[in-house]
PDB file of N, CA, C and O in Angstrom:
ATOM      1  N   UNK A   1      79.016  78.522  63.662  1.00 65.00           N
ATOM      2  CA  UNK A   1      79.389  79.433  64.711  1.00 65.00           C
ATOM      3  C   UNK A   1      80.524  78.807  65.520  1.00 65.00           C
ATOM      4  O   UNK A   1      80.611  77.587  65.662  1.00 65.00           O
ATOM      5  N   UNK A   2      81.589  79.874  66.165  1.00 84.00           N
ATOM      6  CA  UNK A   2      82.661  78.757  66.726  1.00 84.00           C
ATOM      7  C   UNK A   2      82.353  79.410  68.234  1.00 84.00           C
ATOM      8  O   UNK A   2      81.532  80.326  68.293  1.00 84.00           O
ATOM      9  N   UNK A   3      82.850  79.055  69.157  1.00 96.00           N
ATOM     10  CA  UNK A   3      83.109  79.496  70.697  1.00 96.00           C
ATOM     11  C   UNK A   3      84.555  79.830  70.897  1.00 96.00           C
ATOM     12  O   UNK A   3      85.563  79.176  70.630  1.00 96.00           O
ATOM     13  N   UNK A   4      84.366  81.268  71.550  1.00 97.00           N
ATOM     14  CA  UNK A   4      85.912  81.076  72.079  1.00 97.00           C
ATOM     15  C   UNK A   4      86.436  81.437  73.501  1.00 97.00           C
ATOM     16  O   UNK A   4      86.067  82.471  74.059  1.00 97.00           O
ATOM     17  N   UNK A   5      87.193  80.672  73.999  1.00 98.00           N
ATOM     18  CA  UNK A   5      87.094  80.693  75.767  1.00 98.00           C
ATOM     19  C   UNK A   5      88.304  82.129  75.896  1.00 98.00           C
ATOM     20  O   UNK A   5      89.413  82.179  75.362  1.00 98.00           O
ATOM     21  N   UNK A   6      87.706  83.099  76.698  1.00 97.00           N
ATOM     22  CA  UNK A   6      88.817  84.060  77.025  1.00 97.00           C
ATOM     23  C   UNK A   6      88.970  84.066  78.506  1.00 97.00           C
ATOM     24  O   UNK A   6      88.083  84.413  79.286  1.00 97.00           O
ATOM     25  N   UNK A   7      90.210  83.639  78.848  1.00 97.00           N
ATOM     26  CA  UNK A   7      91.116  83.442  80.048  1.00 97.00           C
ATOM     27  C   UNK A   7      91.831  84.919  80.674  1.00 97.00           C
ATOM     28  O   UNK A   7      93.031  85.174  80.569  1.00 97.00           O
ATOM     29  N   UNK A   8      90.892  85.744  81.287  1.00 94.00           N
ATOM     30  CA  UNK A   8      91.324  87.446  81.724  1.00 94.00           C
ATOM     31  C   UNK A   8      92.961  86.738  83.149  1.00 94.00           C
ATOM     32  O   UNK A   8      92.947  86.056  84.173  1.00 94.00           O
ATOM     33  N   UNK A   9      93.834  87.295  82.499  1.00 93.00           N
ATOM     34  CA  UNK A   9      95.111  86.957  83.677  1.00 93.00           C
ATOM     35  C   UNK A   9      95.671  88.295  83.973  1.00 93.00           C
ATOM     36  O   UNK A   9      96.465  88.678  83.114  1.00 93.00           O
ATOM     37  N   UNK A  10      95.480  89.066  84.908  1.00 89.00           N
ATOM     38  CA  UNK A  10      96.258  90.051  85.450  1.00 89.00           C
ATOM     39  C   UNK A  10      97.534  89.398  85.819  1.00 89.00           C
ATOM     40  O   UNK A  10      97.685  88.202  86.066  1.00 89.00           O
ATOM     41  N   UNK A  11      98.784  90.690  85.831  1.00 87.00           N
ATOM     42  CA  UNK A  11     100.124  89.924  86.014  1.00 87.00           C
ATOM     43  C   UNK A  11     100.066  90.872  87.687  1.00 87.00           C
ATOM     44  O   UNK A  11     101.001  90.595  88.438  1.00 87.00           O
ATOM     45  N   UNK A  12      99.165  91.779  88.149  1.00 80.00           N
ATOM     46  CA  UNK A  12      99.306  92.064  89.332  1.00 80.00           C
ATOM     47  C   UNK A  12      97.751  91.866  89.877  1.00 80.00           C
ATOM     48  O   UNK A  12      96.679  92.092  89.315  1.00 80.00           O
ATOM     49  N   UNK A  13      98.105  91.279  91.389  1.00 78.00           N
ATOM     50  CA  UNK A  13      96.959  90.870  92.182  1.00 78.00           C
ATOM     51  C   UNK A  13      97.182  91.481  92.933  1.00 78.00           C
ATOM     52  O   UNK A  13      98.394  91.434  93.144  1.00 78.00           O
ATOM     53  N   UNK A  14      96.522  92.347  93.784  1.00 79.00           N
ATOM     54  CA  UNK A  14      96.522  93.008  95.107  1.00 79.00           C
ATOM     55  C   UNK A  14      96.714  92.208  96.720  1.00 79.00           C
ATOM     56  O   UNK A  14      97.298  92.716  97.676  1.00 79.00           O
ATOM     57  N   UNK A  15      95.964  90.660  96.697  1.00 87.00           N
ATOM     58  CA  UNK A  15      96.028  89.538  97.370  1.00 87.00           C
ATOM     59  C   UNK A  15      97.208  88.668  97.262  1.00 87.00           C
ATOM     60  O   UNK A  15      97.780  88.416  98.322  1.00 87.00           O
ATOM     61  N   UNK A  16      97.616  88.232  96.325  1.00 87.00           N
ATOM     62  CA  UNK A  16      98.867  87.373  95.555  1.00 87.00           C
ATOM     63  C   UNK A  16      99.225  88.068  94.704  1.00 87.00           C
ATOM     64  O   UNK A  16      98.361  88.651  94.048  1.00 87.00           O
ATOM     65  N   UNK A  17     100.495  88.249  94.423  1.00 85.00           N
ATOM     66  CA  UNK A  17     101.323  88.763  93.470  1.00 85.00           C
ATOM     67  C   UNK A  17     101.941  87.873  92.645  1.00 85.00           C
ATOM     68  O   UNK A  17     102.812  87.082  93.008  1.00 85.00           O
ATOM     69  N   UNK A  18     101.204  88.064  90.762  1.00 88.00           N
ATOM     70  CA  UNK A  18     101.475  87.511  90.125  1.00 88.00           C
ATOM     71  C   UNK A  18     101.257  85.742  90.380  1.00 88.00           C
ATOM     72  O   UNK A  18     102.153  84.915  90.211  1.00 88.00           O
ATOM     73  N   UNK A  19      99.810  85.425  90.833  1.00 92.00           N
ATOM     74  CA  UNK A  19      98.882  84.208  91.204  1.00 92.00           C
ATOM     75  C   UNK A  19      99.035  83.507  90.403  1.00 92.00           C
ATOM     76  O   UNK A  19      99.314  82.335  90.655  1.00 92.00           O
ATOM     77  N   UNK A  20      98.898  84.005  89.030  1.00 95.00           N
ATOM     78  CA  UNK A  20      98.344  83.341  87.726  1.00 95.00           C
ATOM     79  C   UNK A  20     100.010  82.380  87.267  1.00 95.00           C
ATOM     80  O   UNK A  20      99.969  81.334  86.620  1.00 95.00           O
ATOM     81  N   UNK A  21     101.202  82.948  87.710  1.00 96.00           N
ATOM     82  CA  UNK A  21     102.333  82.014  87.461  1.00 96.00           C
ATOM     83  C   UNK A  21     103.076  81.536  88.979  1.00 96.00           C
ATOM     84  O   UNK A  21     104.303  81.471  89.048  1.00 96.00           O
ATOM     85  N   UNK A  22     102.384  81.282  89.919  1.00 95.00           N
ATOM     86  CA  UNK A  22     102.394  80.658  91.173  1.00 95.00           C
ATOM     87  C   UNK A  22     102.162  78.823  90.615  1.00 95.00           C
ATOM     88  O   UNK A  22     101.626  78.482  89.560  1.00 95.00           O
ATOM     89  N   UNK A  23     102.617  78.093  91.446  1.00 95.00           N
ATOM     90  CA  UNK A  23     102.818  76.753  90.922  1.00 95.00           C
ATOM     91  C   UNK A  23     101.363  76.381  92.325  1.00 95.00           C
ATOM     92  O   UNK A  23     101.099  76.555  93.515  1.00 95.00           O
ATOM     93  N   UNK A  24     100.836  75.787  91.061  1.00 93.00           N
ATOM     94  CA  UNK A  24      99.535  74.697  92.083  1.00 93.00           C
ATOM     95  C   UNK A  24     100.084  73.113  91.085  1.00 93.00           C
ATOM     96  O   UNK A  24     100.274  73.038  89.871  1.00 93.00           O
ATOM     97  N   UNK A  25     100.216  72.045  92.110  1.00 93.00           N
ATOM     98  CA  UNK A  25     100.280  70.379  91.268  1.00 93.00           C
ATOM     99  C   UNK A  25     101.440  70.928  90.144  1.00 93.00           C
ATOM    100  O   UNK A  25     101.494  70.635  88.950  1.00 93.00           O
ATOM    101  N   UNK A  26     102.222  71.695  90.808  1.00 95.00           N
ATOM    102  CA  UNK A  26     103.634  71.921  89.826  1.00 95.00           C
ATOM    103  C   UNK A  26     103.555  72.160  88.870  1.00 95.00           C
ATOM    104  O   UNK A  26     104.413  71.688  88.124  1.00 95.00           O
ATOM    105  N   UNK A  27     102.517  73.012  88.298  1.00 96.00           N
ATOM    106  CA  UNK A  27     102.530  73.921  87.165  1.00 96.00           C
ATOM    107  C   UNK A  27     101.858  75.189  87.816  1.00 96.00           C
ATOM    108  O   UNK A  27     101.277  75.289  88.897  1.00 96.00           O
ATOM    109  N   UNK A  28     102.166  76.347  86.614  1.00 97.00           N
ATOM    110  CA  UNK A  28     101.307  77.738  86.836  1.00 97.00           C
ATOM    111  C   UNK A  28     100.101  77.068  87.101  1.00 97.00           C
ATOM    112  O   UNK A  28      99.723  75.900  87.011  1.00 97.00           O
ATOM    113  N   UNK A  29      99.588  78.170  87.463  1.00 96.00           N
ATOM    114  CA  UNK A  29      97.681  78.407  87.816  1.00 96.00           C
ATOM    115  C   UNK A  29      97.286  78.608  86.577  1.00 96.00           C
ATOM    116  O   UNK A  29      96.365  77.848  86.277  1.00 96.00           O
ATOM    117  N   UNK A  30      97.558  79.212  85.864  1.00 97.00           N
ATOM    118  CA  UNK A  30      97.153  79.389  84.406  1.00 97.00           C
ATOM    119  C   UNK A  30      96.981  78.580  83.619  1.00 97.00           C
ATOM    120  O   UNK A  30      96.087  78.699  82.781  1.00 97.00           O
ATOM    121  N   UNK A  31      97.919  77.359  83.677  1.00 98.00           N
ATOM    122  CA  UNK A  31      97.981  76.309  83.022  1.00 98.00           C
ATOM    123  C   UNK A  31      96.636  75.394  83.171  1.00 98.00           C
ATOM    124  O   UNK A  31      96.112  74.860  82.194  1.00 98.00           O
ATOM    125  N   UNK A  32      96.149  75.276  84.466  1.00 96.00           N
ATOM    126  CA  UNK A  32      94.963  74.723  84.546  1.00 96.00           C
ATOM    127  C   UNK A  32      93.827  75.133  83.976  1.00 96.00           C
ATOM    128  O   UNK A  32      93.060  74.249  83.592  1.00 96.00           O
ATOM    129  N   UNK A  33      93.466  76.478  83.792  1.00 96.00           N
ATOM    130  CA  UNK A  33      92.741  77.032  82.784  1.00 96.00           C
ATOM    131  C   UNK A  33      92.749  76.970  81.755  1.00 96.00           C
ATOM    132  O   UNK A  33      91.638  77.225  81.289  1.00 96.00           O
ATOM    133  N   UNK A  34      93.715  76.671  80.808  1.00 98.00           N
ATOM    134  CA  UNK A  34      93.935  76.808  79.766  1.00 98.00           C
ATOM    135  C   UNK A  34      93.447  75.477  79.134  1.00 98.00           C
ATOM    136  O   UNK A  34      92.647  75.344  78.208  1.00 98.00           O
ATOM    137  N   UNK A  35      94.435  74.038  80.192  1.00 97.00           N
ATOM    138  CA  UNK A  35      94.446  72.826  79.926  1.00 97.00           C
ATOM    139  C   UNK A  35      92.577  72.800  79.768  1.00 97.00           C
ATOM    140  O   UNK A  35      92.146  72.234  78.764  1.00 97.00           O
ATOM    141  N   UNK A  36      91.776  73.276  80.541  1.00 97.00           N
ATOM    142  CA  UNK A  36      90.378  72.742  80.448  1.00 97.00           C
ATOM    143  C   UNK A  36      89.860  72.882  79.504  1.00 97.00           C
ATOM    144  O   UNK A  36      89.097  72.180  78.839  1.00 97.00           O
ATOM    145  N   UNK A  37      90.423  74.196  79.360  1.00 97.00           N
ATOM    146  CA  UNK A  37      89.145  74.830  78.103  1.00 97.00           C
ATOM    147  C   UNK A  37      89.881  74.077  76.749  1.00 97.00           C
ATOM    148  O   UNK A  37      89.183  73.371  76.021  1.00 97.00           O
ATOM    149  N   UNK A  38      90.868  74.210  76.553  1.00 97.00           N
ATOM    150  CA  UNK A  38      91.160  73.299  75.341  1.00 97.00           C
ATOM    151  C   UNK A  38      90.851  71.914  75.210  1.00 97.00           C
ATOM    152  O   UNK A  38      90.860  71.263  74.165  1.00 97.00           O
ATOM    153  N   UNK A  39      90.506  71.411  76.666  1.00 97.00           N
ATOM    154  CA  UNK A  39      90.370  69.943  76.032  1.00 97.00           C
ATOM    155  C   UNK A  39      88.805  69.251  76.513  1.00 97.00           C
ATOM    156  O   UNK A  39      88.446  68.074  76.537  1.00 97.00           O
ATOM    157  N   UNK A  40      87.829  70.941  76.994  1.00 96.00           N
ATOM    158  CA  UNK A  40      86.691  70.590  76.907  1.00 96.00           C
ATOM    159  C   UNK A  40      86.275  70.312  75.731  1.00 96.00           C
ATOM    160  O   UNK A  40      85.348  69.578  76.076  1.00 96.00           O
ATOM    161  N   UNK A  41      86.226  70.318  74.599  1.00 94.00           N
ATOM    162  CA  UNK A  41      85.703  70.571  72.908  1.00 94.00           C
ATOM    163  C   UNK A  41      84.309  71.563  73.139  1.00 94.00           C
ATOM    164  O   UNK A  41      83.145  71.467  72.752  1.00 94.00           O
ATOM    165  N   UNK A  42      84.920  72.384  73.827  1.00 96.00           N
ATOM    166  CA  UNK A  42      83.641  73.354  73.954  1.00 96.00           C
ATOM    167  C   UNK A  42      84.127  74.711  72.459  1.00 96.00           C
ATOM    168  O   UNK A  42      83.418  75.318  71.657  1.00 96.00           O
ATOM    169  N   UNK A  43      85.673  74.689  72.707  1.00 97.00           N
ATOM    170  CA  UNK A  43      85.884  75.687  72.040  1.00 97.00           C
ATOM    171  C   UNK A  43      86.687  76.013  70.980  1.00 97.00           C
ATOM    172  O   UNK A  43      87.896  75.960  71.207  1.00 97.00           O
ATOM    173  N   UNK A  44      86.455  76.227  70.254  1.00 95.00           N
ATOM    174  CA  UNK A  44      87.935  76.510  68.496  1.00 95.00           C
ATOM    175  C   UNK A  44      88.766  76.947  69.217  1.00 95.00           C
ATOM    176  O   UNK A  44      89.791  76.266  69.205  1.00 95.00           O
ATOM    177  N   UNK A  45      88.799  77.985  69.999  1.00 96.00           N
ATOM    178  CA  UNK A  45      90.007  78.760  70.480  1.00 96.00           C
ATOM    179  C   UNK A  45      89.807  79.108  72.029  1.00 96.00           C
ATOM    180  O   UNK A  45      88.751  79.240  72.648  1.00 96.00           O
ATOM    181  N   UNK A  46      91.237  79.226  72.514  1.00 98.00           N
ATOM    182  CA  UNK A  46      91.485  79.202  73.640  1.00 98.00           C
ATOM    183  C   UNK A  46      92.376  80.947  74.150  1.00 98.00           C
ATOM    184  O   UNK A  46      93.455  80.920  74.743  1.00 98.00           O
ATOM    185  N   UNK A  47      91.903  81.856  73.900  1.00 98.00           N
ATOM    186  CA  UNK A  47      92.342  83.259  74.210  1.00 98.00           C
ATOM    187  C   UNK A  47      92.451  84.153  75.598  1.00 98.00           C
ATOM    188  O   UNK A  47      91.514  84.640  76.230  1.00 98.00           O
ATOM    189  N   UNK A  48      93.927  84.231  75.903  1.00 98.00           N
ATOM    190  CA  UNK A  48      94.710  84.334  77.267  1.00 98.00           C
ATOM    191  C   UNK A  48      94.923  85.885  77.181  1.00 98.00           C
ATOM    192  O   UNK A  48      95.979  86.262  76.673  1.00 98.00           O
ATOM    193  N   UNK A  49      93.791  87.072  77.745  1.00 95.00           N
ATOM    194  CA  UNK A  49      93.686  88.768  78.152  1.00 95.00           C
ATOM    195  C   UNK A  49      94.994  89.264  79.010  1.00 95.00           C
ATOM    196  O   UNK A  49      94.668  89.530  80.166  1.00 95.00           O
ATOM    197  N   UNK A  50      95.813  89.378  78.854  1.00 94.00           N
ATOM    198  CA  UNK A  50      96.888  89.553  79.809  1.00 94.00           C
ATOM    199  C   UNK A  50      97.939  90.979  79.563  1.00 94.00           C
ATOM    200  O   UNK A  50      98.322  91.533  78.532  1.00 94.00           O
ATOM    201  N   UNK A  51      98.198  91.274  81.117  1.00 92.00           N
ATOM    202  CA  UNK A  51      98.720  92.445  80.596  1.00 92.00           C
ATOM    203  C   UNK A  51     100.655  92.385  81.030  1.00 92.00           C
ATOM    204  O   UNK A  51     101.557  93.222  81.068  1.00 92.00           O
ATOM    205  N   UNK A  52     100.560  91.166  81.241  1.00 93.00           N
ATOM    206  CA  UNK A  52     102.053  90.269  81.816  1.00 93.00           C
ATOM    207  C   UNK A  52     102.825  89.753  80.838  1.00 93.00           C
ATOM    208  O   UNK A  52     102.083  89.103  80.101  1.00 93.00           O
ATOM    209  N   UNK A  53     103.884  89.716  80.478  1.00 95.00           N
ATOM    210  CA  UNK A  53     104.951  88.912  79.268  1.00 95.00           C
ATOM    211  C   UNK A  53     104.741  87.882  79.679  1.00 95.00           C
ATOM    212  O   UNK A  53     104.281  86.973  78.988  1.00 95.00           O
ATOM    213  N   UNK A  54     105.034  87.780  80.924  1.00 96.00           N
ATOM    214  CA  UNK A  54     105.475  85.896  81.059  1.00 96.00           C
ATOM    215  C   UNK A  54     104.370  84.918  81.093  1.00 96.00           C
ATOM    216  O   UNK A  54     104.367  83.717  80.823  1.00 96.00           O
ATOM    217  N   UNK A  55     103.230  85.883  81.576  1.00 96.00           N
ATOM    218  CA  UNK A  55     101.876  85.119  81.603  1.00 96.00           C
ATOM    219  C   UNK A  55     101.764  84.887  80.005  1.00 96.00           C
ATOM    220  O   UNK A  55     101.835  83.709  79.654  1.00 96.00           O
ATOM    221  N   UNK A  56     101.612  85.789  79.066  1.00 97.00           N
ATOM    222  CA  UNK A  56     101.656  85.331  78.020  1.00 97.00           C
ATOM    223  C   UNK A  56     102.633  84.329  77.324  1.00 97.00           C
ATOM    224  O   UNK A  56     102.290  83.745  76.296  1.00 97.00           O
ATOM    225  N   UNK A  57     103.955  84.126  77.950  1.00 98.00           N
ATOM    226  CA  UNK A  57     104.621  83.206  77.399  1.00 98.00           C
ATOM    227  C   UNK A  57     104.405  81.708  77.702  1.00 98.00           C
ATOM    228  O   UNK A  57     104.692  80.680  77.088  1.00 98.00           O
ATOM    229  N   UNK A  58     103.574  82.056  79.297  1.00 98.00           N
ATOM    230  CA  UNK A  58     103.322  80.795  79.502  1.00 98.00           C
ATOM    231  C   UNK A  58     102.130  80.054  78.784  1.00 98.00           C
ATOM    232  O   UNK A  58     102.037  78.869  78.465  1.00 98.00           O
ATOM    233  N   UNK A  59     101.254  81.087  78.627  1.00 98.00           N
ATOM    234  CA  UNK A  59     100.003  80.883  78.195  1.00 98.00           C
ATOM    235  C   UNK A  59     100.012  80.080  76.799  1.00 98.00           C
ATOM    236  O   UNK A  59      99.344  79.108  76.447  1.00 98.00           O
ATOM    237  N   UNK A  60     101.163  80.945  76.014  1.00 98.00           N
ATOM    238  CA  UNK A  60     101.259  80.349  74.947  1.00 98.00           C
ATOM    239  C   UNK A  60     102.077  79.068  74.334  1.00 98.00           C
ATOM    240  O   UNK A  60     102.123  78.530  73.228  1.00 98.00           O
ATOM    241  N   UNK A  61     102.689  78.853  75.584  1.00 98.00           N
ATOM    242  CA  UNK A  61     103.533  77.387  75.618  1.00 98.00           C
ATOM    243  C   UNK A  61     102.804  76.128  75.832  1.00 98.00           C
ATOM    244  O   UNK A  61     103.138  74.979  75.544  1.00 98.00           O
ATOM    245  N   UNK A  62     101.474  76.690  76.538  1.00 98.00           N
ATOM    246  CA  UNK A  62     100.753  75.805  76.635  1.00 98.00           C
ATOM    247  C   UNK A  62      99.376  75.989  75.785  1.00 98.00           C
ATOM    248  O   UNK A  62      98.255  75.763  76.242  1.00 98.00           O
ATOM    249  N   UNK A  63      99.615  76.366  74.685  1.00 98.00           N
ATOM    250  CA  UNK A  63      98.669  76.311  73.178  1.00 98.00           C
ATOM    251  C   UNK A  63      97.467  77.410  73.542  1.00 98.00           C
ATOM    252  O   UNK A  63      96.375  77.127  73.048  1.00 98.00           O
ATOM    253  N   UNK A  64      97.504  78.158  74.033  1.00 98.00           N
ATOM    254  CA  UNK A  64      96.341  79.396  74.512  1.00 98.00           C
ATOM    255  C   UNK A  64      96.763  80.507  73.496  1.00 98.00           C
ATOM    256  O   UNK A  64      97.954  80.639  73.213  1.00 98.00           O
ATOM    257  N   UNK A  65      95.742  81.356  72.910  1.00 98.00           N
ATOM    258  CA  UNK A  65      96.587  82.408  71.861  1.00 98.00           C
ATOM    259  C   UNK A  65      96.598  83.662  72.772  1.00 98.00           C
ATOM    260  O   UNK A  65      95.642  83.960  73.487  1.00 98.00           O
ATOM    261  N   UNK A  66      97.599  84.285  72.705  1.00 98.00           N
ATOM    262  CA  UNK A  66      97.609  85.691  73.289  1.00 98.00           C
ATOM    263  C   UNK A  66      98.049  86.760  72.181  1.00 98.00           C
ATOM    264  O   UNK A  66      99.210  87.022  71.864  1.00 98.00           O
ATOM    265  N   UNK A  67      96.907  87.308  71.671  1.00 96.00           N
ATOM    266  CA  UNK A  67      96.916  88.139  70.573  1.00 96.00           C
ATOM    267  C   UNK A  67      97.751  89.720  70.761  1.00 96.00           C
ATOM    268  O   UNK A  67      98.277  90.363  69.852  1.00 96.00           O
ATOM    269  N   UNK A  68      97.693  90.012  71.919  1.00 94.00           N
ATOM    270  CA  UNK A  68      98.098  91.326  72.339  1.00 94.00           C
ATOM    271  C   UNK A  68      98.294  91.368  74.040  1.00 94.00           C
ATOM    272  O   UNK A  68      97.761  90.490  74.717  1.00 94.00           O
ATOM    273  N   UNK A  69      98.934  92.232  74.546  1.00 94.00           N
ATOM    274  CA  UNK A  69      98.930  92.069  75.646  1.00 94.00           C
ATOM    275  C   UNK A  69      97.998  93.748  75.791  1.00 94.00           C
ATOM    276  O   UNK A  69      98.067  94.791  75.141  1.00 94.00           O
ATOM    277  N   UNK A  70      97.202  93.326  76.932  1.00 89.00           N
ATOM    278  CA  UNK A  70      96.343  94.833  77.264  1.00 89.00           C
ATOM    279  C   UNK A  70      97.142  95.468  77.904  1.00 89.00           C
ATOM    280  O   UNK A  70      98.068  95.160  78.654  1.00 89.00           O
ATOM    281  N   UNK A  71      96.518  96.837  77.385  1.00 84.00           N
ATOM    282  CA  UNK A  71      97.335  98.082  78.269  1.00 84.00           C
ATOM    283  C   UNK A  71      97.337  98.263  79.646  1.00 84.00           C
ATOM    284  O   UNK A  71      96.305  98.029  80.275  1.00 84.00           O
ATOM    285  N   UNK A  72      98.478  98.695  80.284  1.00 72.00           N
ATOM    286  CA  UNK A  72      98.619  98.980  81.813  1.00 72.00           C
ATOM    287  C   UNK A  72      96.795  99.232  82.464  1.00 72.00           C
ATOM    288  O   UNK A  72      96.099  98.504  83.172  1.00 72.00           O
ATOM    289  N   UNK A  73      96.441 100.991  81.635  1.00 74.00           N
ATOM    290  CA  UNK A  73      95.492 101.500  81.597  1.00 74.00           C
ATOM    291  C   UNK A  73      94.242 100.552  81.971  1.00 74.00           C
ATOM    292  O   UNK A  73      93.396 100.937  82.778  1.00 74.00           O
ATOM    293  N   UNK A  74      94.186  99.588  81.491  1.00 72.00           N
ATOM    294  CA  UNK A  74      93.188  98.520  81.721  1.00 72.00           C
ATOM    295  C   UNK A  74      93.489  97.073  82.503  1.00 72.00           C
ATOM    296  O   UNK A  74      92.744  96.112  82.310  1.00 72.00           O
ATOM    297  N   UNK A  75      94.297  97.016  83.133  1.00 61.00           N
ATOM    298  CA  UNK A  75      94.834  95.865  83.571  1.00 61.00           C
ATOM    299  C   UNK A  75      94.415  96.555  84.537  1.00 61.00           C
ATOM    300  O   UNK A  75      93.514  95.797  84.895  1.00 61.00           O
ATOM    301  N   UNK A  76      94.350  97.676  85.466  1.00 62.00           N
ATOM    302  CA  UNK A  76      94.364  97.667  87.439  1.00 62.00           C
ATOM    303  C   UNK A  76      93.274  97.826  87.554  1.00 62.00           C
ATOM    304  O   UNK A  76      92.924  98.781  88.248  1.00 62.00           O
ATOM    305  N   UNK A  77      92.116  96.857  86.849  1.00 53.00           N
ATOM    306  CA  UNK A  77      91.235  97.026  88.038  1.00 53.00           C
ATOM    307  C   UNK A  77      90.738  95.155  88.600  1.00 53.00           C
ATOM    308  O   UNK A  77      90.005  94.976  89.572  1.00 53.00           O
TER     309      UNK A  77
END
């Protein structure tokens, strides 16, 4: 059986706009999520829900898979 960590990143926040590529310790916010779960050995895969390009570009620069980006339709809530 494998595990796989899914990382939900809206590219709009109602509180912060676009949080998830805001710099915390000089990287995205995203990046810290990503960095954990990949290097907990909890999981085969590391899968980034996003309905943002850049979140996904970041996501995937930093080894997270982003298979699709979700539809508008499902991103506002």
């Amino acid at each position: 059986m494998s595990a796989v960590a899914i990382i939900p990143a809206r590219g709009g926040s109602q509180r912060i706009p676009r949080k998830n590529l805001k710099l915390f310790n000089g990287e995205p916010m995203i990046v810290g999520s990503i960095r954990k779960a990949l290097t907990s050995g909890l999981f085969e895969r590391v899968v980034v829900s996003t309905d943002d390009d850049e979140i996904a570009d970041v996501a995937r620069a930093h080894g997270a898979d982003v298979p699709f980006l979700r539809p508008a339709d499902l991103a506002d809530a």
